[in-house]
Short mmCIF file of N, CA and C in Angstrom, two decimals:
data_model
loop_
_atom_site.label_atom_id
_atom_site.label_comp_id
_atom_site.label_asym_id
_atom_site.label_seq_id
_atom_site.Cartn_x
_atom_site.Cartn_y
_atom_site.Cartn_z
N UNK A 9 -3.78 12.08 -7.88
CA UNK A 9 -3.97 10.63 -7.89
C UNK A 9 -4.37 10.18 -9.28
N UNK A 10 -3.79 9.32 -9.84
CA UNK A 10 -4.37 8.28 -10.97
C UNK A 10 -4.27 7.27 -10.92
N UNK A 11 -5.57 6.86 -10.74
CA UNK A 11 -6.60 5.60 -11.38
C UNK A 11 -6.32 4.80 -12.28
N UNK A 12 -5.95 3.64 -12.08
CA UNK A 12 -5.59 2.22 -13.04
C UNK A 12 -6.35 1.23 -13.31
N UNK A 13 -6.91 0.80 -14.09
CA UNK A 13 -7.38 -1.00 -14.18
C UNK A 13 -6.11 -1.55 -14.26
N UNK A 14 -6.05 -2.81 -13.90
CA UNK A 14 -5.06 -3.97 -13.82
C UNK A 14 -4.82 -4.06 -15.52
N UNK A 15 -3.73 -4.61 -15.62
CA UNK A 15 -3.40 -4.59 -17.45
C UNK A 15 -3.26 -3.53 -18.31
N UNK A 16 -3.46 -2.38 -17.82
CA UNK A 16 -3.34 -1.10 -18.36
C UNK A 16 -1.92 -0.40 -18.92
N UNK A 17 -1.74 -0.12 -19.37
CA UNK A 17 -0.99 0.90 -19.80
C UNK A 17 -1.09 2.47 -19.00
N UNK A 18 -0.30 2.70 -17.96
CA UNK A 18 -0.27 4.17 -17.54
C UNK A 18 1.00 5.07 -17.59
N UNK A 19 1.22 6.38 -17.86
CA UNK A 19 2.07 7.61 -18.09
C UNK A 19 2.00 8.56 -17.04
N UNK A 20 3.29 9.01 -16.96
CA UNK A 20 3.29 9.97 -16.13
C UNK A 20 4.48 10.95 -16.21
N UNK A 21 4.03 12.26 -16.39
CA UNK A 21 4.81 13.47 -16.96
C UNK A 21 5.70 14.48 -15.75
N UNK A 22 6.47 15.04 -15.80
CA UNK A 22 7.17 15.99 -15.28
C UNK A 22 7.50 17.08 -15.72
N UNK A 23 8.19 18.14 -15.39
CA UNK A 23 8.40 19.24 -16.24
C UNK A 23 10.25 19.25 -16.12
N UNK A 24 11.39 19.48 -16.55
CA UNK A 24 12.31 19.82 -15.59
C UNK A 24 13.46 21.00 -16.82
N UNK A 25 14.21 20.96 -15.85
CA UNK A 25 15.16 22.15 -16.63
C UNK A 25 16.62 21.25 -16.58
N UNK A 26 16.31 20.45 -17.53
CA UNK A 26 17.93 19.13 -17.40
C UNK A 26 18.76 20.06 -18.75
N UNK A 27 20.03 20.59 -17.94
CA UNK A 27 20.79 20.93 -19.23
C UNK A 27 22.40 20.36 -18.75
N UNK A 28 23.23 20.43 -19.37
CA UNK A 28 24.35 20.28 -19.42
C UNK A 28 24.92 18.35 -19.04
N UNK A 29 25.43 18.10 -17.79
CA UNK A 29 25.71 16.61 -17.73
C UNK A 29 24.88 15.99 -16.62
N UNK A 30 23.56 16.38 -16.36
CA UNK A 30 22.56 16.24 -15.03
C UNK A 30 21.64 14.75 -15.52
N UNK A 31 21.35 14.61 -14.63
CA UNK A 31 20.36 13.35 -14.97
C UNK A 31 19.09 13.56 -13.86
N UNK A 32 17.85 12.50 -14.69
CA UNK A 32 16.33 12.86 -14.28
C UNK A 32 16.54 11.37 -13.73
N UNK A 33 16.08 11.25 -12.69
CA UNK A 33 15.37 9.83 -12.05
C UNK A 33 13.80 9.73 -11.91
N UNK A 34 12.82 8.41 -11.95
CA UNK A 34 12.17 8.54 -11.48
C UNK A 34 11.65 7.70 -10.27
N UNK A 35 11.05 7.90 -9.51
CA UNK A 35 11.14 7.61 -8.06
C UNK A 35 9.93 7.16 -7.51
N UNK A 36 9.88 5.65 -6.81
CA UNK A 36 8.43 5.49 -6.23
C UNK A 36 9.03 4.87 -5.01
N UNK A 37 7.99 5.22 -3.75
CA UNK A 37 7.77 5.34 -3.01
C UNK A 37 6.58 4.71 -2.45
N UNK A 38 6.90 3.56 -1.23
CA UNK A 38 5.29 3.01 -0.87
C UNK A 38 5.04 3.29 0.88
N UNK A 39 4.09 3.08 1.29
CA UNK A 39 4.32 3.10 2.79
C UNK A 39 4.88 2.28 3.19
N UNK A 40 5.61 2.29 4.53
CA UNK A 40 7.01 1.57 5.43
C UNK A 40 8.34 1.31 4.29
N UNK A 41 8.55 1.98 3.42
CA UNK A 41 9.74 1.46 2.41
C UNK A 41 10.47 2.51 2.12
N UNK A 42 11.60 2.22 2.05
CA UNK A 42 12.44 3.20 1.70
C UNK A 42 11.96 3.49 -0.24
N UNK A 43 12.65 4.78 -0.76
CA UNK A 43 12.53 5.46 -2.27
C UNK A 43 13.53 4.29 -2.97
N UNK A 44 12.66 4.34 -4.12
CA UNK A 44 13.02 2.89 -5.07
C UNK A 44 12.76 3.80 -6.27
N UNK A 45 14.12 3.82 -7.12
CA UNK A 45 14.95 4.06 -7.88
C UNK A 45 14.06 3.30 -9.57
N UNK A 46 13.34 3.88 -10.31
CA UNK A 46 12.28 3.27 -11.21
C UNK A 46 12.86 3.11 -12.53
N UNK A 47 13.73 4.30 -12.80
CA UNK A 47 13.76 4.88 -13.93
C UNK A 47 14.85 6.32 -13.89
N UNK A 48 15.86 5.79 -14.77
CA UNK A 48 17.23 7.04 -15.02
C UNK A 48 17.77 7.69 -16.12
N UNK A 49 17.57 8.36 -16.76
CA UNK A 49 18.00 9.11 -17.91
C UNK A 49 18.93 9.88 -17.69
N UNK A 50 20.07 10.08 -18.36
CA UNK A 50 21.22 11.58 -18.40
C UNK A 50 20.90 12.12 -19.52
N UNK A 51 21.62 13.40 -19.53
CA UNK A 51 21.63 14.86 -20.56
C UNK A 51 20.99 14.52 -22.22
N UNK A 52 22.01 12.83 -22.22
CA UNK A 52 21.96 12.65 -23.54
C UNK A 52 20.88 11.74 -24.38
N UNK A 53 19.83 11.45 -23.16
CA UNK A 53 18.44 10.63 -23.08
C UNK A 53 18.72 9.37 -22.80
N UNK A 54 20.72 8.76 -22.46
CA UNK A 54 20.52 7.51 -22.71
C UNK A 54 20.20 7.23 -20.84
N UNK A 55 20.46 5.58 -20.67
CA UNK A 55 19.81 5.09 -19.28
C UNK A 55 21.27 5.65 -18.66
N UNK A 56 20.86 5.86 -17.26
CA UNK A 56 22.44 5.66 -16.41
C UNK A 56 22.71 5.00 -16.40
N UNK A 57 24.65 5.05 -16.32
CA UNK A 57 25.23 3.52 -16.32
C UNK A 57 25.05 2.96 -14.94
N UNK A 58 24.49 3.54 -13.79
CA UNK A 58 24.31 2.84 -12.81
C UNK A 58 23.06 2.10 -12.87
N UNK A 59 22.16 2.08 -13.49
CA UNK A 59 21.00 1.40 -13.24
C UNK A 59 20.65 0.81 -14.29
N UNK A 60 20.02 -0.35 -13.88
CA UNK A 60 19.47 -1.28 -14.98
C UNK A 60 17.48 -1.62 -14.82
N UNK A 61 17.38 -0.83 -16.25
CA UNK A 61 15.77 -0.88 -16.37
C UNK A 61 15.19 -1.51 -16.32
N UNK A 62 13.40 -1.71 -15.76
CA UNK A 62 13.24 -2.87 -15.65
C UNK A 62 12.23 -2.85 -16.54
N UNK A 63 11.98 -4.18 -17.10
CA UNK A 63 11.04 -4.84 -18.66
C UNK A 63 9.70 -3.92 -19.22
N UNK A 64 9.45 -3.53 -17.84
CA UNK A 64 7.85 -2.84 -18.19
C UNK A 64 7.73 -1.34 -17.76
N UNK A 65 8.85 -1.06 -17.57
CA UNK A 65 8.91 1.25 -17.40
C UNK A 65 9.79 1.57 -18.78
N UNK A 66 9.20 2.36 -19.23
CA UNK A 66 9.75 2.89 -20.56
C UNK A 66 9.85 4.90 -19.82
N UNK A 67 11.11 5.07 -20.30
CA UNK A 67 11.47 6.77 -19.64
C UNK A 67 11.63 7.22 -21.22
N UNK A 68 11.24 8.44 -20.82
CA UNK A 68 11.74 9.60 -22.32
C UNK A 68 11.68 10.65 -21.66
N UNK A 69 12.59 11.30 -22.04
CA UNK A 69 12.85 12.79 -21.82
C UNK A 69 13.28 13.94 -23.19
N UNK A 70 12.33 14.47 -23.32
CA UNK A 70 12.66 15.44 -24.39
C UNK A 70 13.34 16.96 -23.35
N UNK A 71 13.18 17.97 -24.31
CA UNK A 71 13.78 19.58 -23.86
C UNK A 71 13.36 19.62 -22.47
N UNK A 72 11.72 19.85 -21.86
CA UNK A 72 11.43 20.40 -21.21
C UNK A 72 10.40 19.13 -20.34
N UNK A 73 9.87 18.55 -20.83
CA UNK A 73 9.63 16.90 -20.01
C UNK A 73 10.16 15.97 -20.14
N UNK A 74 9.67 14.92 -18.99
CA UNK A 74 9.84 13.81 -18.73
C UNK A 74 8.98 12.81 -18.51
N UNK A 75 8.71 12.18 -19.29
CA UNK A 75 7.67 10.78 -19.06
C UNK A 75 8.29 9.38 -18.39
N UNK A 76 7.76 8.95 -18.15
CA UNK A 76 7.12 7.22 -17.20
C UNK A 76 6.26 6.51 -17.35
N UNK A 77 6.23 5.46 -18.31
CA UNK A 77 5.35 4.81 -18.86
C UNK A 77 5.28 3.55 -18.16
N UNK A 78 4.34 3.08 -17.28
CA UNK A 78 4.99 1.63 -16.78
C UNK A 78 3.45 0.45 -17.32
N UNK A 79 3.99 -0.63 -18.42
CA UNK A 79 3.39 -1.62 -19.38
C UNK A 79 2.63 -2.33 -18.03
N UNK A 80 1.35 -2.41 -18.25
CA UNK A 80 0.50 -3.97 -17.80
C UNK A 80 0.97 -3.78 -16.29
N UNK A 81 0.32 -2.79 -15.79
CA UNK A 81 0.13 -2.42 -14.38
C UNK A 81 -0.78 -3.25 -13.59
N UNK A 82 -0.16 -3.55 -12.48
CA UNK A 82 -0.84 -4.87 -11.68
C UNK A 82 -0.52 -3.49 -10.20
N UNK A 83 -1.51 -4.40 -9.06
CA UNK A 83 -1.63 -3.57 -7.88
C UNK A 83 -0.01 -3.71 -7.21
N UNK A 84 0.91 -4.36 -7.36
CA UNK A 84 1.87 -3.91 -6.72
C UNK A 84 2.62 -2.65 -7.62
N UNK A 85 2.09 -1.69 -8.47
CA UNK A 85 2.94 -1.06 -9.41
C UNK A 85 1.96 0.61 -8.43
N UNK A 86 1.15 0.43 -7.48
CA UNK A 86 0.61 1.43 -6.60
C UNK A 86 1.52 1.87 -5.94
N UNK A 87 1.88 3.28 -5.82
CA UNK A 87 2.60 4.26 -4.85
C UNK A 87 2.14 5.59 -5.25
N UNK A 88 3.50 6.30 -4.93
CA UNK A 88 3.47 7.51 -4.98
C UNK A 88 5.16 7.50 -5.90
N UNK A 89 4.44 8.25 -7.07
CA UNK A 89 5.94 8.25 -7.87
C UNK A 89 6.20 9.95 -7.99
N UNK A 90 7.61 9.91 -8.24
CA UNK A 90 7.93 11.51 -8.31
C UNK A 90 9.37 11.74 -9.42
N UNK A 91 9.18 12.87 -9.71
CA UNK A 91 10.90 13.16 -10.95
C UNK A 91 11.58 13.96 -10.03
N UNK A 92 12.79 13.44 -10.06
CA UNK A 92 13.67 13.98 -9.19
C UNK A 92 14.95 14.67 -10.75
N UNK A 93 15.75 15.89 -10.34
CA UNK A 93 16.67 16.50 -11.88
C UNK A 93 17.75 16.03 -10.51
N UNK A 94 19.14 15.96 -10.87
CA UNK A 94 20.05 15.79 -10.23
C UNK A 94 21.36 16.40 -11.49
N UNK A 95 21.63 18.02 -10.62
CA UNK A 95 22.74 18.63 -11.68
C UNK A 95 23.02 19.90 -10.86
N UNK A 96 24.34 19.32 -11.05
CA UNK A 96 25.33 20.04 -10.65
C UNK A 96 25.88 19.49 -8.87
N UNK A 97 25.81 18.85 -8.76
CA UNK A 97 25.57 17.87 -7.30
C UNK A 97 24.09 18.58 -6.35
N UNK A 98 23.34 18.87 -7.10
CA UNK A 98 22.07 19.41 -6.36
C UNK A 98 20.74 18.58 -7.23
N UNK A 99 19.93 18.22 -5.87
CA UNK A 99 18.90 17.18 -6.61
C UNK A 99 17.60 18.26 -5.97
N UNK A 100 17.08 18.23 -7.18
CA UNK A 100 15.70 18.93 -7.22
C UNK A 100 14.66 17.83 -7.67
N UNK A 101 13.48 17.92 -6.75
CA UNK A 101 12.11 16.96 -6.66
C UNK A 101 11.09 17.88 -7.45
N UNK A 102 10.50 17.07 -8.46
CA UNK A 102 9.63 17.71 -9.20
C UNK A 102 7.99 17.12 -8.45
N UNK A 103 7.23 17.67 -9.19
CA UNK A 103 5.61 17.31 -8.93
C UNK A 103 5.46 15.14 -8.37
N UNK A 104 4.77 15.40 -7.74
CA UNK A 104 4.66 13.59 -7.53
C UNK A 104 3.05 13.06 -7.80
N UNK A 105 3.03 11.81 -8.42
CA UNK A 105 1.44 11.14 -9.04
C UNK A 105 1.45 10.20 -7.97
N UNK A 106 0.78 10.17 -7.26
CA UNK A 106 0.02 9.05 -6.36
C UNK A 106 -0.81 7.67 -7.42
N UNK A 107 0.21 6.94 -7.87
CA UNK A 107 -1.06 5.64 -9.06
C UNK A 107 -1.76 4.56 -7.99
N UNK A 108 -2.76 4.45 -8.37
CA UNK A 108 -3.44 3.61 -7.42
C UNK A 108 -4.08 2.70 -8.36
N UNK A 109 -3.89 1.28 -8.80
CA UNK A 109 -3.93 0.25 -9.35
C UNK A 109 -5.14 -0.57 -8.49
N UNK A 110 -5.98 -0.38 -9.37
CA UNK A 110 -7.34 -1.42 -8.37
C UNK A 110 -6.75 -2.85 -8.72
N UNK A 111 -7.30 -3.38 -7.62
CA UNK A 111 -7.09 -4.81 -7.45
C UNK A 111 -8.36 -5.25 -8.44
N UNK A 112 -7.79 -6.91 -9.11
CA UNK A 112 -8.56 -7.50 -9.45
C UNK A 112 -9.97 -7.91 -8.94
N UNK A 113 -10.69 -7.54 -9.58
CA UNK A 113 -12.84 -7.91 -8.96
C UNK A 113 -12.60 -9.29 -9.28
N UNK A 114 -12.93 -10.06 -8.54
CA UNK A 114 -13.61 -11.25 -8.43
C UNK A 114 -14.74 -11.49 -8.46
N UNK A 115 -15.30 -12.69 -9.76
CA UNK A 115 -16.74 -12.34 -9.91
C UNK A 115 -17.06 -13.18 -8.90
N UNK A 116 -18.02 -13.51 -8.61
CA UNK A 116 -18.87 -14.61 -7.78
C UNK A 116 -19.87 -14.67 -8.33
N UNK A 117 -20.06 -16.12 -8.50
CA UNK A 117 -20.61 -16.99 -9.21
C UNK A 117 -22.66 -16.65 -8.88
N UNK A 118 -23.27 -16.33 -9.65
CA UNK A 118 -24.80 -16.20 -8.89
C UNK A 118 -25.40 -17.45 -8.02
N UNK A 119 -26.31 -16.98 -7.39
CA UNK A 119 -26.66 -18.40 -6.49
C UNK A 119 -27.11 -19.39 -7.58
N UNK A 120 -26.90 -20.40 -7.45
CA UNK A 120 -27.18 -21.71 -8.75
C UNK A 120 -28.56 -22.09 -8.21
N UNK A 121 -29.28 -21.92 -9.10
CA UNK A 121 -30.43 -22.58 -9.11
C UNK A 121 -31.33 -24.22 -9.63
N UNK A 122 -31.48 -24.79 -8.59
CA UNK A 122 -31.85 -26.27 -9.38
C UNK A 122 -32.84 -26.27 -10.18
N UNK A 123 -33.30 -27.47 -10.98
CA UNK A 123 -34.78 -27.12 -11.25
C UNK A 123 -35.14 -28.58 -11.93
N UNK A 124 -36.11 -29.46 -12.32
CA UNK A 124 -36.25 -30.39 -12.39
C UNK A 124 -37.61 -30.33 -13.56
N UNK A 125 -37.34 -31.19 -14.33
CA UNK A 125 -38.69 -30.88 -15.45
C UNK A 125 -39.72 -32.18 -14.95
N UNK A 126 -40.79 -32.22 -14.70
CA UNK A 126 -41.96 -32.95 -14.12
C UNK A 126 -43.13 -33.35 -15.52
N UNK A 127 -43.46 -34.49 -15.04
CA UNK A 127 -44.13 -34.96 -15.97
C UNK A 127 -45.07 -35.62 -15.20
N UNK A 128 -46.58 -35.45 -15.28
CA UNK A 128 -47.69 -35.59 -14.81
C UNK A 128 -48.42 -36.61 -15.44
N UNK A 129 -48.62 -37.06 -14.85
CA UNK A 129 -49.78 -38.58 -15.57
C UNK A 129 -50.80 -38.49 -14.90
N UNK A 130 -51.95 -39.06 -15.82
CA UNK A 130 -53.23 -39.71 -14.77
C UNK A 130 -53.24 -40.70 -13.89
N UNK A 131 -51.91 -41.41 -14.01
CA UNK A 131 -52.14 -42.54 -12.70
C UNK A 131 -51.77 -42.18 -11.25
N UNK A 132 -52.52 -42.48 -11.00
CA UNK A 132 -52.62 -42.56 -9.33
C UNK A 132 -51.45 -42.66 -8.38
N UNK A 133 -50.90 -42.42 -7.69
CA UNK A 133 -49.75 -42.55 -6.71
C UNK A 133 -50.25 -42.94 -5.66
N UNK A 134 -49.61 -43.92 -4.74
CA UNK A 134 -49.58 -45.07 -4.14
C UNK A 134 -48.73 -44.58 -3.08
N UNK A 135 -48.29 -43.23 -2.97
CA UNK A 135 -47.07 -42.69 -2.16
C UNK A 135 -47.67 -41.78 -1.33
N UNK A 136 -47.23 -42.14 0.01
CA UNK A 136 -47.64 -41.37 1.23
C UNK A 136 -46.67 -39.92 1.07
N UNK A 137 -47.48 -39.08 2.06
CA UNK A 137 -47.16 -37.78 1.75
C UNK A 137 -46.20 -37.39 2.78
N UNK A 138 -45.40 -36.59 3.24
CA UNK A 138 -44.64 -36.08 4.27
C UNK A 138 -45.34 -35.18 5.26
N UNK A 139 -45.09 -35.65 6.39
CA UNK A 139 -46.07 -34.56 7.06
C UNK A 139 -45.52 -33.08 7.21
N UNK A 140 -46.47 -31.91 7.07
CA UNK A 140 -46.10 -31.00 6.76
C UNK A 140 -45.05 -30.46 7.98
N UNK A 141 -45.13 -30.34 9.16
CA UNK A 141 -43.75 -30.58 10.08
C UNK A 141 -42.03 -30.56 9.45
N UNK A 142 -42.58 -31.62 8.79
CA UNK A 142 -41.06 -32.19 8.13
C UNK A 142 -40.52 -31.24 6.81
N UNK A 143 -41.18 -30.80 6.55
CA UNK A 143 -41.01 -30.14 5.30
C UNK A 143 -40.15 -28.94 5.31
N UNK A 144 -38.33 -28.61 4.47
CA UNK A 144 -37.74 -28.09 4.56
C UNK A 144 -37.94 -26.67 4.21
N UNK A 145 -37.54 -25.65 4.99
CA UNK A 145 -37.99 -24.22 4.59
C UNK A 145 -37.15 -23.62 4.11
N UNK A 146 -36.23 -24.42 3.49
CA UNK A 146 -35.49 -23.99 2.38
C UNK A 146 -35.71 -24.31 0.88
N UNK A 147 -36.67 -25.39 0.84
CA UNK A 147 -37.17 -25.63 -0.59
C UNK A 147 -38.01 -24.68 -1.13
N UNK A 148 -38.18 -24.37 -2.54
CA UNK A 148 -38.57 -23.35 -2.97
C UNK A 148 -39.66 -24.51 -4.22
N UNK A 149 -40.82 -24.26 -4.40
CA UNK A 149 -42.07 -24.97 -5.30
C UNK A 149 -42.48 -23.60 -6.17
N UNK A 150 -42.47 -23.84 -7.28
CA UNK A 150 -43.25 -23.41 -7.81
C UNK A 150 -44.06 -23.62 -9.06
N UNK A 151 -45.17 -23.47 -9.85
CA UNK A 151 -46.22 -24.38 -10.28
C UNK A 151 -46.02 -22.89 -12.03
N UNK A 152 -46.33 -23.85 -12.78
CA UNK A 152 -46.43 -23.10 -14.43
C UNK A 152 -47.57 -23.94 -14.87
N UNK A 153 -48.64 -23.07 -15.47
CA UNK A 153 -49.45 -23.29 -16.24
C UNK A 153 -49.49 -22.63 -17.81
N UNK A 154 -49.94 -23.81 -18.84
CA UNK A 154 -49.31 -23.69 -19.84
C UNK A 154 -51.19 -24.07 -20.72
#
């Protein structure tokens, strides 16, 4: 399994034995879906003429590997990917990476706190008080001495 942040840049290697006119695919796979076709190289490193790449998987294949680079990974880019060699009309499945792309954290906001700056005089108030009954037990008082 490998681990993604969202926006990332992730790779993923194979080993294979591609010689003569064979071609490497690479292959992802999600639950309830049929195998989806990622990435195609032949003998000569170029793309297959059957498939057309898409903007953000970059393939290379040198002698003896094969890479899968897929740009600015978001959670739908999560499966199970695998290298498949296809030569000689026989398709051989190489090692498979399970990528698992965390979903975006959402922050949430801290509880907001009010607060009110008070200014105290010597004059007298003229204002009746609330009886304590009434008084909400969700208000929060508290007193600074300076």
């Amino acid at each position: 399994t490998q681990m993604a942040e969202p926006g990332v840049d992730v790779t993923m290697w194979c080993q294979h034995s591609l010689h003569g006119s064979g071609s490497i695919f690479w292959i992802k796979q999600t639950s309830n879906s049929v195998p989806q076709c990622v990435a195609c190289k032949n003998h000569k490193s170029k793309n297959c003429y059957f498939f057309t790449p898409n903007n953000r998987t970059v393939m290379s294949v040198n002698d003896k590997n094969a890479s899968l680079t897929i740009t600015v990974v978001d959670p739908t880019d999560s499966g199970l990917y695998y290298c498949s060699l296809l030569l000689n009309d026989k398709i051989t499945f190489s090692n498979t990476t399970y990528l698992h792309v965390k979903e975006k954290t959402q922050r949430h906001e801290a509880d907001i706190v009010s607060y009110a700056a008070l200014h105290f005089s010597n004059k007298k108030s003229y204002r009746t008080h609330r009886p304590a009954e009434v008084m909400d037990p969700h208000v929060l008082y508290s007193s600074i001495q300076h």
